Amino acid sequence: MDRLLVTGGSPLSGTVRIQGAKNSALKLMAASLLADGRTVIENVPRIVDCLTMVEVLEHLGASVAWEDGRMIVDTGGVDGHETPYELVRRMRASIVVLGPLLAREGRARVAMPGGCNIGSRKIDLHLRGLEHMGASFEHDHGYLEVTAGDLRGAVISLDYPSVGATENLMMAAVGARGTTVIENAAREPEIQDLAGFLVRMGARIEGAGTPTVEIQGVDRFEPVRHVVIPDRVEAGTWAVAVCATGGDVLLAGARTDHMDLPLSKLAETGAEVTVEGEGIRVRMPERALAVDLVTLPYPGFPTDLQPQMMALLASARGTSIVTENVFEARFMFVDELNRMGADIRTEGHHAVIRGVDRLSSAPVRALDLRAGAAMVIAALTADGVTEVSDMYHVHRGYEGFEEKLASLGARVSAGPARSPAVLG
Ligand code: EPZ
C-alpha cells in the first residue's frame, strides 16, 4: 500500500505536460492485434494500466517494446486467444481485446470482468452487439468462450452509448463481412482516435464521433504508426486542482476541443481559461463559486471529472448540486471527503454540496483512480498535512503524478512504499 503526504495551502503554478490519453492508448494497443507486423504507438502514457495491457498482449503471443512513450507492438507471434482472469481482474478494460480477437482469430476466451468501486460495469451491450454479428458465447467458470466463425455486418442499436461497447463492436466490425451500422454510438474523442487508427490500418469507417457509425468490413490490415491524443481527463484533473488552490498553470498539449464543458464549468466557478500556444492556461483569481453539474456521455460533462469537481466544490462559496448519470456508485468517495470536514449529502444520483470555508486534514483513502485524484485535490486545499493511502489506484492512470504535483509547487512527500510498477 502506498501513501502520499500532502500539505495544504500552496497554489499550483507553472507548466505541466499532459500525457497521452489512457482511455485511447489502451484501445489502440488492443486494435494493433488486427494487423500482422510492427505497429508503433507514440505518446503512450507510462501508467500501470498500460503495463497491464502489455501483459495482455504478451499473453496472446505479441511482443512489445516500449521506451520514452513510444511503444512497438509486434503481432507476428500472436497465437493465443485467451485473456486470463488475473489480468482482467486488474484491469477490466482488457475486455476490449474481444473485438479484435474475433476479427483476427474468429474466437476468444476472455475472463468476465467483475464489478469495480464505481459500479457494476456490465458488458451486456458488448455481447448483444457481437451476437448480432454472428458470435456465440458459452459461460465457462467465469470465462466467456466466444466463437464467431466469420463475423457478418449487422445494424446494432445500443441501449446506451457505451464507450467500451462502441469500441469492441467497431474493432469486430472492421473485419466482418459486409456493412455494420452502430446506432446510439459513443462519441468520445477516444472513439474518434481509435477510428482514425483503424482507418490508417485499412479499415473503412464513417461517422466516428457521431451517434451513427458505419463500417464496411475489409480483409486485411496494415501495421501503422500513430500518436495518441492528449488525455483530456488528466488535463481536466490538473485544471480543477489549479482552481481549488487558486493557482495559475499552463496545461501544455491539452486540447480545448476535447474539453468544452469542463472548461466552461470551471469558468463558471470563476476561473480564467485561455488558449496559450500549444496549451490551455488556467488561472483562479479567487475562491471558487458553487456550480451545478450533470454528468453525461460525451459531449456532456465527463463522469471521470466528477469526483475532482466535488473536491473543488466542497470548499466553494455556496451550495452545488451534482448529478451522476453514468455510474451508479460513483459517490462512494464522498464519505472520505466528509472525513475532511466537507458537508455533502448524497441521495441516489444526486449530491448536495454545501461549501465550507476550508477542509481539514485527515487520513483518507483513494477508492479508485479518479476519486484518488479528488482526495489529493481536497488535501491541497485543506489545512495541515493529509495522508492519502492506496495511491496505487492513482498510479493506474496518472503518469508521474507526484512528480508533476511537486513541479507545480505542491508540498508533497511520497509514503514509504509505492507500487513497483510505477517505478518500472
Ligand atoms: C470508459 O469505461 C472509460 N474507461 C471510463 O473511464 C469512463 O468513465 C467511461 O468510459 C464513460 O466515459 C476506459 O475507457 C478504459 P461505458 P466503459 O461502457 O467503457 C453501462 C477512468 O477513470 N454499461 O460507457 O466501461 C455501465 O455499467 C474510467 O478512466 C452497460 O450497462 O464505460 C456504466 O453504467 C472509469 N452495459 C455506463 O454504461 C454495457 O455493456 C457507462 O459505461 C456497457 C456499459
XYZ file of C-alpha atoms and ligand atoms in Angstrom:
468
model
C 0.000 0.000 0.000
C 1.458 3.383 -0.821
C 0.748 6.712 0.792
C 1.087 10.361 -0.162
C 1.512 13.153 2.405
C 0.069 16.484 1.217
C 0.455 19.817 2.998
C -2.424 22.108 2.007
C -2.313 25.804 1.203
C 0.099 26.126 -1.744
C -1.336 27.481 -5.024
C -0.223 25.407 -8.032
C 1.776 27.341 -10.590
C 3.965 26.651 -13.609
C 3.592 24.313 -16.594
C 2.515 20.665 -16.722
C 2.906 18.469 -19.831
C -0.291 16.481 -20.485
C 0.184 12.713 -21.059
C -1.261 10.622 -23.886
C -4.859 9.588 -23.249
C -5.110 6.421 -21.131
C -8.589 5.677 -22.474
C -7.371 5.812 -26.053
C -3.933 4.175 -25.717
C -5.400 1.010 -24.153
C -7.748 0.508 -27.116
C -5.115 1.313 -29.747
C -2.908 -1.352 -28.169
C -5.766 -3.860 -28.476
C -6.520 -2.773 -32.061
C -2.901 -3.454 -33.071
C -3.838 -7.160 -32.898
C -5.744 -6.743 -36.172
C -2.581 -6.345 -38.259
C 0.390 -8.675 -38.632
C 3.683 -6.848 -38.078
C 5.045 -3.961 -36.005
C 2.637 -1.199 -35.068
C 4.175 1.913 -33.493
C 2.101 3.880 -30.974
C 3.603 7.185 -29.803
C 2.743 9.169 -26.666
C 1.608 6.127 -24.672
C 1.449 7.214 -21.006
C 3.737 5.285 -18.647
C 0.982 4.163 -16.283
C 0.123 0.861 -14.651
C -2.938 0.196 -16.827
C -0.804 0.362 -19.977
C 1.725 -2.004 -18.368
C -1.193 -4.386 -17.727
C -2.323 -4.147 -21.348
C 1.244 -5.013 -22.404
C 0.888 -8.181 -20.316
C -2.431 -8.932 -22.033
C -0.834 -8.598 -25.480
C 2.205 -10.659 -24.489
C -0.072 -13.363 -23.070
C -1.585 -13.590 -26.565
C 1.865 -14.025 -28.089
C 2.643 -10.486 -29.196
C 5.959 -8.893 -28.262
C 6.007 -5.306 -27.015
C 8.952 -2.880 -26.815
C 8.312 0.406 -25.005
C 10.623 3.310 -24.378
C 10.108 7.066 -23.948
C 6.408 6.872 -24.690
C 6.994 5.009 -27.980
C 5.502 1.532 -27.992
C 6.176 -1.048 -30.691
C 3.689 -3.927 -30.782
C 4.877 -6.853 -32.915
C 1.946 -9.202 -33.504
C 3.833 -11.689 -35.672
C 3.848 -14.217 -32.845
C 0.197 -13.886 -31.804
C -1.097 -17.427 -31.443
C -3.317 -17.187 -28.375
C -6.866 -16.123 -27.870
C -7.194 -16.127 -24.056
C -7.184 -13.242 -21.577
C -6.880 -14.645 -18.058
C -8.869 -13.556 -15.016
C -5.696 -12.383 -13.247
C -5.279 -9.665 -15.893
C -8.969 -8.797 -16.367
C -9.368 -8.530 -12.579
C -6.587 -5.965 -12.544
C -7.978 -4.024 -15.469
C -11.471 -4.606 -16.789
C -10.622 -2.658 -19.968
C -8.774 -5.833 -21.049
C -12.205 -6.865 -22.367
C -11.612 -4.682 -25.445
C -9.358 -7.370 -26.924
C -12.563 -9.310 -27.585
C -13.453 -7.454 -30.794
C -10.011 -7.602 -32.429
C -9.523 -11.269 -31.440
C -12.842 -12.233 -33.046
C -11.940 -10.302 -36.188
C -8.438 -11.860 -36.268
C -8.932 -15.395 -34.915
C -12.715 -15.948 -35.051
C -12.639 -16.945 -31.388
C -11.693 -15.652 -27.926
C -11.669 -16.838 -24.331
C -11.929 -13.860 -22.004
C -12.478 -13.748 -18.249
C -15.701 -11.955 -17.339
C -14.775 -8.615 -15.726
C -16.080 -8.246 -12.188
C -17.593 -5.037 -10.863
C -15.444 -2.251 -9.510
C -15.636 0.575 -6.991
C -17.772 2.798 -9.184
C -20.416 0.399 -10.418
C -21.416 -2.973 -11.833
C -19.692 -2.313 -15.194
C -21.802 -4.779 -17.175
C -20.824 -5.871 -20.691
C -24.258 -6.940 -21.956
C -24.213 -4.303 -24.718
C -20.853 -5.618 -25.955
C -22.149 -9.191 -26.081
C -25.548 -8.426 -27.599
C -23.900 -6.468 -30.414
C -21.399 -9.246 -31.122
C -24.270 -11.736 -31.124
C -25.967 -9.690 -33.870
C -22.743 -10.125 -35.838
C -22.897 -13.900 -35.503
C -20.823 -14.523 -32.385
C -21.959 -17.171 -29.886
C -20.995 -17.401 -26.219
C -20.603 -20.028 -23.585
C -20.053 -19.241 -19.913
C -17.323 -21.457 -18.534
C -16.346 -20.975 -14.863
C -16.105 -17.202 -15.026
C -14.815 -17.167 -18.577
C -16.578 -16.335 -21.807
C -15.846 -18.777 -24.613
C -16.688 -16.791 -27.750
C -16.812 -18.227 -31.254
C -17.640 -16.365 -34.429
C -16.641 -18.379 -37.472
C -16.884 -15.442 -39.747
C -18.435 -12.275 -38.411
C -21.066 -10.616 -40.590
C -22.109 -6.986 -40.640
C -25.265 -6.009 -38.734
C -27.318 -2.992 -37.663
C -26.729 -2.608 -33.904
C -28.667 -0.125 -31.758
C -27.050 0.420 -28.370
C -29.477 0.953 -25.461
C -26.847 3.293 -24.008
C -23.890 4.992 -25.780
C -21.357 2.737 -24.054
C -17.724 3.677 -24.778
C -16.370 0.143 -24.417
C -19.202 -1.462 -26.363
C -18.775 1.017 -29.230
C -15.029 0.279 -29.319
C -15.344 -3.500 -29.120
C -18.021 -3.539 -31.831
C -16.025 -1.218 -34.098
C -12.965 -3.442 -33.796
C -15.008 -6.545 -34.618
C -16.958 -4.882 -37.445
C -13.882 -3.698 -39.350
C -13.072 -7.341 -40.092
C -16.647 -8.591 -40.562
C -18.215 -9.495 -43.930
C -20.414 -6.631 -45.128
C -21.650 -3.440 -43.506
C -22.181 -2.727 -39.824
C -24.084 0.295 -38.514
C -23.764 1.161 -34.814
C -26.610 3.417 -33.706
C -26.519 5.435 -30.488
C -22.726 5.008 -30.555
C -20.489 6.736 -28.020
C -18.941 9.959 -29.350
C -15.896 10.434 -27.087
C -12.636 11.811 -28.601
C -11.040 8.443 -27.770
C -13.558 6.755 -30.110
C -12.504 9.157 -32.873
C -8.831 8.474 -32.147
C -9.452 4.715 -32.408
C -11.387 5.147 -35.672
C -8.520 7.206 -37.120
C -6.075 4.466 -36.120
C -8.237 1.727 -37.690
C -8.736 3.699 -40.937
C -4.952 4.114 -41.158
C -4.684 0.336 -40.848
C -7.038 -0.033 -43.840
C -10.473 -0.087 -42.214
C -13.433 1.753 -43.754
C -15.315 3.778 -41.111
C -17.703 6.740 -41.450
C -19.298 8.787 -38.697
C -16.966 8.131 -35.743
C -17.713 10.825 -33.170
C -21.370 10.969 -34.204
C -24.211 8.775 -32.861
C -24.211 6.661 -36.047
C -21.035 4.851 -37.117
C -20.977 2.901 -40.406
C -18.265 0.316 -41.032
C -17.506 -1.654 -44.215
C -15.604 -4.836 -43.381
C -12.247 -5.422 -45.102
C -9.994 -8.462 -45.340
C -6.637 -7.221 -44.213
C -4.949 -4.558 -42.132
C -1.529 -2.971 -42.249
C 0.542 -2.123 -39.163
C 0.714 1.643 -38.649
C 2.343 4.452 -36.701
C 0.008 6.622 -34.641
C 0.265 9.346 -31.991
C -2.188 9.068 -29.074
C -4.333 12.166 -28.433
C -3.704 14.079 -25.180
C -5.524 12.904 -22.054
C -8.474 15.260 -21.530
C -9.200 13.731 -18.113
C -5.662 14.252 -16.860
C -5.774 17.834 -18.200
C -9.148 18.388 -16.529
C -7.820 16.971 -13.266
C -4.960 19.487 -13.198
C -7.326 22.312 -14.205
C -9.579 21.532 -11.224
C -6.557 21.348 -8.910
C -5.483 24.832 -10.095
C -8.971 26.185 -9.335
C -9.015 24.521 -5.930
C -5.671 26.052 -4.917
C -6.089 29.500 -6.524
C -3.192 28.830 -8.870
C -2.030 29.642 -12.397
C -0.875 26.760 -14.629
C -0.285 26.089 -18.330
C -1.594 22.664 -19.403
C 0.898 22.006 -22.209
C -0.519 19.873 -25.043
C -4.131 19.964 -23.822
C -6.834 20.363 -26.489
C -9.730 22.757 -25.848
C -11.870 20.994 -28.481
C -11.937 17.898 -26.222
C -12.765 19.867 -23.055
C -15.537 22.345 -23.867
C -17.844 21.568 -20.952
C -15.240 21.039 -18.226
C -13.540 24.328 -19.137
C -16.808 26.271 -19.305
C -17.860 24.807 -15.936
C -14.565 25.886 -14.381
C -15.065 29.362 -15.864
C -18.473 29.404 -14.110
C -16.659 28.824 -10.791
C -14.568 31.925 -11.541
C -11.558 30.521 -13.413
C -9.859 32.395 -16.264
C -9.305 29.901 -19.108
C -7.292 30.948 -22.167
C -5.622 29.175 -25.079
C -1.897 29.842 -24.870
C 0.460 28.445 -27.543
C 0.091 24.644 -27.647
C -1.873 24.514 -24.433
C -4.523 25.852 -22.112
C -3.799 28.310 -19.307
C -5.993 28.118 -16.207
C -5.845 30.858 -13.564
C -8.034 31.175 -10.446
C -8.023 34.699 -9.015
C -10.243 33.926 -6.005
C -12.198 31.259 -4.110
C -14.465 29.165 -6.370
C -18.170 29.871 -6.741
C -20.598 26.937 -6.341
C -21.965 25.460 -9.606
C -24.411 22.693 -10.509
C -23.125 19.749 -12.520
C -24.706 16.894 -14.510
C -22.514 14.074 -15.874
C -23.494 12.659 -19.267
C -21.898 10.762 -22.147
C -19.682 12.945 -24.352
C -20.063 15.816 -25.198
C -21.760 16.104 -21.798
C -19.734 16.736 -18.644
C -17.417 13.716 -18.184
C -18.103 11.413 -15.253
C -14.312 10.979 -14.952
C -14.037 14.565 -13.706
C -16.986 14.402 -11.289
C -15.001 13.401 -8.167
C -12.380 16.084 -8.801
C -15.107 18.735 -9.166
C -16.716 17.565 -5.915
C -13.387 18.167 -4.143
C -13.322 21.711 -5.551
C -16.981 22.437 -4.726
C -16.553 21.119 -1.165
C -14.974 24.479 -0.226
C -16.649 26.726 -2.835
C -18.830 29.724 -1.979
C -22.436 28.466 -1.885
C -24.285 25.210 -2.449
C -23.794 22.955 -5.513
C -25.883 20.075 -6.808
C -24.054 17.298 -8.670
C -25.976 14.646 -10.623
C -24.088 11.485 -11.645
C -25.869 9.808 -14.549
C -23.203 7.398 -15.802
C -22.087 5.172 -12.899
C -24.424 4.161 -10.114
C -21.778 4.015 -7.379
C -19.554 6.956 -8.171
C -20.332 8.808 -4.919
C -18.629 6.240 -2.681
C -15.688 8.579 -2.091
C -17.970 11.284 -0.597
C -17.573 9.689 2.848
C -13.825 10.239 2.533
C -14.379 13.914 1.670
C -16.743 14.311 4.625
C -13.980 12.953 6.885
C -12.108 16.140 5.899
C -14.987 18.335 7.060
C -16.919 18.568 3.784
C -20.694 18.945 4.060
C -22.023 16.666 1.308
C -25.260 14.723 1.334
C -26.000 12.158 -1.372
C -29.422 10.908 -2.388
C -29.311 8.329 -5.248
C -27.820 10.046 -8.285
C -27.719 13.456 -6.599
C -25.250 15.057 -4.211
C -25.869 18.347 -2.401
C -22.607 20.075 -1.514
C -22.661 22.952 0.954
C -19.354 24.735 0.520
C -17.373 25.059 3.764
C -14.721 27.713 4.398
C -11.880 25.211 4.462
C -11.434 21.447 4.601
C -9.320 19.983 7.402
C -6.573 17.411 7.009
C -7.313 13.774 7.925
C -6.053 10.338 6.914
C -8.112 9.289 3.842
C -8.034 6.605 1.142
C -8.061 6.611 -2.640
C -11.025 4.384 -3.565
C -10.431 4.401 -7.311
C -8.398 6.234 -9.896
C -10.393 9.469 -10.150
C -11.589 9.518 -6.530
C -7.932 9.225 -5.518
C -7.056 12.295 -7.579
C -10.030 14.045 -5.957
C -8.713 13.270 -2.457
C -5.351 14.791 -3.360
C -7.093 17.916 -4.673
C -9.043 18.144 -1.416
C -5.790 17.719 0.537
C -4.187 20.563 -1.454
C -6.910 22.904 -0.110
C -7.031 21.581 3.477
C -5.197 22.948 6.486
C -2.412 20.764 7.828
C -0.955 17.552 6.388
C -3.297 14.977 4.834
C -2.257 11.376 4.275
C -3.821 9.769 1.212
C -3.331 5.996 1.174
C -3.911 3.394 -1.580
C -2.280 5.713 -4.106
C -1.753 2.686 -6.367
C -5.238 3.460 -7.730
C -3.984 6.855 -8.955
C -0.844 5.337 -10.480
C -3.087 3.253 -12.766
C -3.923 6.324 -14.819
C -1.715 9.295 -13.989
C 1.886 9.290 -15.219
C 4.383 10.840 -12.792
C 1.569 12.117 -10.588
C 3.652 13.047 -7.541
C 6.482 14.472 -9.673
C 4.056 16.711 -11.573
C 2.440 17.853 -8.308
C 5.832 18.786 -6.825
C 6.912 20.566 -10.034
C 3.800 22.773 -9.709
C 4.761 23.779 -6.177
C 2.610 21.384 -4.166
C 4.157 20.324 -0.838
C 4.024 16.539 -1.119
C 6.148 13.659 0.052
C 5.618 10.104 -1.121
C 4.963 7.464 1.522
C 7.350 4.584 2.309
C 6.092 2.026 -0.223
C 4.960 2.644 -3.807
C 3.598 0.182 -6.402
C 6.787 -1.156 -8.072
C 5.149 -0.997 -11.492
C 5.147 2.794 -11.280
C 8.911 2.769 -10.925
C 9.201 0.396 -13.908
C -14.930 4.016 -20.281
O -15.415 2.959 -19.463
C -13.742 4.601 -19.536
N -12.711 3.578 -19.351
C -14.192 5.122 -18.170
O -13.068 5.751 -17.556
C -15.278 6.179 -18.381
O -15.750 6.610 -17.126
C -16.425 5.577 -19.186
O -15.922 5.053 -20.442
C -17.506 6.604 -19.504
O -16.947 7.682 -20.193
C -11.899 3.271 -20.399
O -12.035 3.793 -21.491
C -10.831 2.250 -20.127
P -19.252 2.649 -20.594
P -16.536 1.943 -20.060
O -19.301 1.336 -21.266
O -16.266 1.688 -21.492
C -23.116 0.813 -18.508
C -11.450 6.096 -15.911
O -11.473 6.566 -14.766
N -22.916 -0.316 -19.446
O -19.544 3.892 -21.371
O -16.628 0.790 -19.132
C -22.058 0.793 -17.425
O -22.457 -0.071 -16.373
C -12.535 5.158 -16.355
O -10.552 6.350 -16.774
C -23.885 -1.317 -19.502
O -24.887 -1.286 -18.795
O -17.838 2.865 -19.896
C -21.986 2.223 -16.996
O -23.012 2.480 -16.041
C -13.604 4.942 -15.278
N -23.686 -2.370 -20.343
C -22.295 3.005 -18.282
O -22.880 2.066 -19.186
C -22.568 -2.468 -21.146
O -22.443 -3.459 -21.909
C -21.056 3.598 -18.931
O -20.212 2.553 -19.293
C -21.595 -1.446 -21.070
C -21.796 -0.366 -20.217
